[in-house]
């Protein structure tokens, strides 16, 4: 649910900063029932950057906990979409996460912090997707795929983007393997190991 004036200040910020490729702003979670908050929340009621971010590498903020984007929270110039492409049509889930990472790896983004919520994200028991700790395996696959893509891009990337993705791949693989051990899911552990070996082979040993 986009709030009145959703793009007004966003466009003003982009007009005043032509070197910016996009803006990430906060989105509030709207739970239709209290029990939905328990299922969905995981301690979060707001998506957005915890602090003001006006740096070239928003990608690092996503992985170190300073930035948590949603599609509704991102405004991006058409020129950047033309450069990195649109949604990956071969993905049935996490196609939005895949696109965000590519955008952040190439473009320069800013976040004005948490002062102005631009939309509300409705969550309820009938949503198509409900969070699960095992989403981490799918997220690992997305990060690994974007890392492979980033290695082919050369000079078009932000400085350090490949290093950020390499570190995130190792961290997420470790997390997935811990989940697999706790849940006694060897197949899940094998999938995580394969993603790690196929993208960062030296880190697997």
CSV table of C-alpha atoms in Angstrom, one decimal:
chain,number,residue,atom,x,y,z
A,1,UNK,CA,0.0,0.0,0.0
A,2,UNK,CA,1.8,3.1,-1.2
A,3,UNK,CA,1.2,6.2,1.0
A,4,UNK,CA,0.1,9.6,-0.4
A,5,UNK,CA,3.1,11.5,-1.9
A,6,UNK,CA,5.1,8.3,-2.2
A,7,UNK,CA,7.4,9.6,-4.8
A,8,UNK,CA,7.4,13.4,-4.2
A,9,UNK,CA,10.4,13.7,-1.9
A,10,UNK,CA,12.1,10.8,-3.7
A,11,UNK,CA,12.1,12.5,-7.0
A,12,UNK,CA,13.3,15.8,-5.4
A,13,UNK,CA,16.2,13.9,-3.9
A,14,UNK,CA,17.1,12.3,-7.3
A,15,UNK,CA,16.7,15.6,-9.1
A,16,UNK,CA,19.0,17.3,-6.6
A,17,UNK,CA,21.6,14.5,-6.9
A,18,UNK,CA,22.1,13.5,-10.5
A,19,UNK,CA,25.0,11.2,-9.5
A,20,UNK,CA,22.5,8.9,-7.6
A,21,UNK,CA,21.0,6.0,-9.4
A,22,UNK,CA,18.3,5.2,-6.9
A,23,UNK,CA,16.9,5.6,-3.4
A,24,UNK,CA,15.8,3.1,-0.7
A,25,UNK,CA,13.2,4.3,1.8
A,26,UNK,CA,11.4,2.6,4.7
A,27,UNK,CA,8.3,0.5,4.5
A,28,UNK,CA,6.2,-0.4,7.5
A,29,UNK,CA,4.8,-3.9,8.0
A,30,UNK,CA,1.0,-4.0,8.3
A,31,UNK,CA,-0.2,-7.1,10.1
A,32,UNK,CA,-3.9,-7.9,9.6
A,33,UNK,CA,-4.0,-10.1,12.7
A,34,UNK,CA,-1.8,-10.3,15.8
A,35,UNK,CA,-1.0,-14.0,15.0
A,36,UNK,CA,0.3,-13.0,11.6
A,37,UNK,CA,2.9,-10.8,13.3
A,38,UNK,CA,4.2,-13.8,15.2
A,39,UNK,CA,4.5,-15.8,12.0
A,40,UNK,CA,6.0,-13.1,9.8
A,41,UNK,CA,7.9,-10.7,12.0
A,42,UNK,CA,11.2,-12.3,13.1
A,43,UNK,CA,11.6,-9.2,15.3
A,44,UNK,CA,11.2,-6.7,12.4
A,45,UNK,CA,8.4,-4.1,12.0
A,46,UNK,CA,10.0,-1.8,9.5
A,47,UNK,CA,12.1,-2.5,6.4
A,48,UNK,CA,14.6,0.1,5.4
A,49,UNK,CA,18.1,1.4,6.3
A,50,UNK,CA,18.7,1.7,10.0
A,51,UNK,CA,20.9,4.8,9.4
A,52,UNK,CA,21.3,7.3,6.7
A,53,UNK,CA,23.3,5.8,3.8
A,54,UNK,CA,24.7,8.0,1.1
A,55,UNK,CA,27.5,5.9,-0.3
A,56,UNK,CA,28.3,4.2,-3.5
A,57,UNK,CA,28.1,0.7,-1.9
A,58,UNK,CA,24.6,0.1,-0.6
A,59,UNK,CA,25.3,-3.6,-1.4
A,60,UNK,CA,27.4,-3.9,1.8
A,61,UNK,CA,24.6,-2.4,3.8
A,62,UNK,CA,22.2,-5.1,2.8
A,63,UNK,CA,24.6,-7.8,4.1
A,64,UNK,CA,25.8,-6.2,7.2
A,65,UNK,CA,22.3,-5.4,8.5
A,66,UNK,CA,22.2,-1.7,7.9
A,67,UNK,CA,19.8,-1.9,4.9
A,68,UNK,CA,16.8,-4.1,4.4
A,69,UNK,CA,15.0,-3.3,1.1
A,70,UNK,CA,11.7,-4.3,-0.3
A,71,UNK,CA,10.5,-3.8,-3.9
A,72,UNK,CA,8.1,-1.1,-2.6
A,73,UNK,CA,10.9,0.7,-1.0
A,74,UNK,CA,13.2,1.2,-4.0
A,75,UNK,CA,13.0,3.9,-6.6
A,76,UNK,CA,15.6,3.5,-9.4
A,77,UNK,CA,16.4,5.4,-12.6
A,78,UNK,CA,15.4,3.7,-15.8
A,79,UNK,CA,18.9,4.0,-17.1
A,80,UNK,CA,20.2,1.6,-14.4
A,81,UNK,CA,17.5,-0.9,-15.2
A,82,UNK,CA,18.6,-0.8,-18.8
A,83,UNK,CA,22.1,-1.4,-17.7
A,84,UNK,CA,21.6,-4.4,-15.3
A,85,UNK,CA,18.5,-5.9,-16.8
A,86,UNK,CA,15.0,-6.6,-15.3
A,87,UNK,CA,13.8,-9.6,-13.3
A,88,UNK,CA,15.5,-12.9,-14.0
A,89,UNK,CA,12.6,-14.7,-15.9
A,90,UNK,CA,14.0,-18.2,-15.1
A,91,UNK,CA,13.5,-17.7,-11.4
A,92,UNK,CA,10.2,-18.6,-9.8
A,93,UNK,CA,11.1,-17.2,-6.3
A,94,UNK,CA,13.5,-14.5,-5.1
A,95,UNK,CA,13.6,-12.8,-8.4
A,96,UNK,CA,13.2,-9.5,-6.6
A,97,UNK,CA,16.3,-10.2,-4.3
A,98,UNK,CA,18.2,-11.2,-7.4
A,99,UNK,CA,17.4,-7.8,-9.1
A,100,UNK,CA,18.1,-5.7,-6.0
A,101,UNK,CA,21.6,-7.2,-5.7
A,102,UNK,CA,22.4,-6.5,-9.3
A,103,UNK,CA,21.1,-2.9,-9.0
A,104,UNK,CA,23.2,-2.3,-5.8
A,105,UNK,CA,26.3,-3.9,-7.3
A,106,UNK,CA,26.3,-1.4,-10.1
A,107,UNK,CA,24.4,1.7,-9.1
A,108,UNK,CA,24.9,4.4,-6.5
A,109,UNK,CA,22.1,4.4,-4.0
A,110,UNK,CA,21.2,6.6,-1.0
A,111,UNK,CA,18.9,6.1,1.9
A,112,UNK,CA,17.5,9.0,3.9
A,113,UNK,CA,17.0,6.8,7.0
A,114,UNK,CA,13.8,5.8,8.8
A,115,UNK,CA,12.1,9.1,9.2
A,116,UNK,CA,9.6,8.9,6.3
A,117,UNK,CA,7.7,5.7,5.7
A,118,UNK,CA,6.6,5.5,2.0
A,119,UNK,CA,4.5,2.4,2.0
A,120,UNK,CA,2.9,-0.4,4.1
A,121,UNK,CA,3.5,-4.0,3.3
A,122,UNK,CA,0.4,-6.1,4.1
A,123,UNK,CA,1.1,-9.4,5.7
A,124,UNK,CA,-1.4,-12.1,6.6
A,125,UNK,CA,-1.9,-15.9,6.7
A,126,UNK,CA,-3.0,-16.0,3.0
A,127,UNK,CA,0.1,-14.4,1.5
A,128,UNK,CA,1.7,-16.4,-1.3
A,129,UNK,CA,5.0,-16.5,0.5
A,130,UNK,CA,5.5,-16.8,4.2
A,131,UNK,CA,9.1,-16.5,5.7
A,132,UNK,CA,10.9,-19.7,6.7
A,133,UNK,CA,14.4,-20.1,8.2
A,134,UNK,CA,15.1,-22.4,5.2
A,135,UNK,CA,14.7,-19.5,2.8
A,136,UNK,CA,18.4,-19.1,3.5
A,137,UNK,CA,19.3,-21.9,1.1
A,138,UNK,CA,17.4,-20.2,-1.7
A,139,UNK,CA,19.0,-16.8,-0.8
A,140,UNK,CA,22.4,-18.4,-0.9
A,141,UNK,CA,21.6,-19.6,-4.5
A,142,UNK,CA,20.7,-16.0,-5.4
A,143,UNK,CA,23.8,-14.5,-4.0
A,144,UNK,CA,26.0,-17.1,-5.6
A,145,UNK,CA,24.3,-16.5,-9.0
A,146,UNK,CA,24.7,-12.7,-8.7
A,147,UNK,CA,28.4,-13.3,-7.8
A,148,UNK,CA,28.9,-15.2,-11.0
A,149,UNK,CA,27.2,-12.4,-12.9
A,150,UNK,CA,29.2,-9.8,-11.1
A,151,UNK,CA,32.5,-11.4,-12.0
A,152,UNK,CA,31.6,-11.1,-15.7
A,153,UNK,CA,30.8,-7.3,-15.5
A,154,UNK,CA,34.3,-5.9,-15.1
A,155,UNK,CA,34.6,-2.1,-14.6
A,156,UNK,CA,30.9,-1.4,-14.5
A,157,UNK,CA,30.6,-2.6,-10.9
A,158,UNK,CA,31.0,-0.4,-7.8
A,159,UNK,CA,34.4,-0.8,-6.2
A,160,UNK,CA,34.5,-3.8,-3.9
A,161,UNK,CA,31.1,-5.3,-5.1
A,162,UNK,CA,32.6,-8.7,-6.0
A,163,UNK,CA,34.4,-8.9,-2.6
A,164,UNK,CA,31.1,-8.1,-0.8
A,165,UNK,CA,29.3,-10.8,-2.7
A,166,UNK,CA,32.1,-13.3,-2.1
A,167,UNK,CA,32.0,-12.7,1.6
A,168,UNK,CA,28.2,-12.9,1.7
A,169,UNK,CA,28.4,-16.2,-0.2
A,170,UNK,CA,30.7,-17.8,2.5
A,171,UNK,CA,28.7,-16.3,5.4
A,172,UNK,CA,25.3,-17.5,4.0
A,173,UNK,CA,26.8,-21.0,3.2
A,174,UNK,CA,28.0,-21.3,6.8
A,175,UNK,CA,24.6,-20.3,8.1
A,176,UNK,CA,22.8,-22.8,5.8
A,177,UNK,CA,25.1,-25.6,6.9
A,178,UNK,CA,24.4,-24.8,10.5
A,179,UNK,CA,20.7,-24.9,9.8
A,180,UNK,CA,21.1,-28.2,7.9
A,181,UNK,CA,22.9,-29.8,10.9
A,182,UNK,CA,20.3,-28.5,13.4
A,183,UNK,CA,17.4,-29.7,11.3
A,184,UNK,CA,19.1,-33.0,10.3
A,185,UNK,CA,18.7,-32.1,6.6
A,186,UNK,CA,21.8,-33.5,4.8
A,187,UNK,CA,20.4,-32.6,1.4
A,188,UNK,CA,20.1,-29.0,2.4
A,189,UNK,CA,23.7,-29.1,3.6
A,190,UNK,CA,24.9,-30.6,0.3
A,191,UNK,CA,23.1,-27.9,-1.7
A,192,UNK,CA,24.7,-25.2,0.4
A,193,UNK,CA,28.1,-26.8,0.0
A,194,UNK,CA,27.7,-27.1,-3.7
A,195,UNK,CA,26.8,-23.4,-4.0
A,196,UNK,CA,29.9,-22.4,-2.0
A,197,UNK,CA,32.3,-24.7,-3.9
A,198,UNK,CA,31.0,-23.6,-7.3
A,199,UNK,CA,31.4,-19.9,-6.6
A,200,UNK,CA,34.2,-19.6,-4.0
A,201,UNK,CA,36.1,-22.9,-4.1
A,202,UNK,CA,39.0,-21.8,-1.9
A,203,UNK,CA,36.7,-20.8,0.9
A,204,UNK,CA,35.2,-24.2,1.1
A,205,UNK,CA,38.4,-25.8,2.5
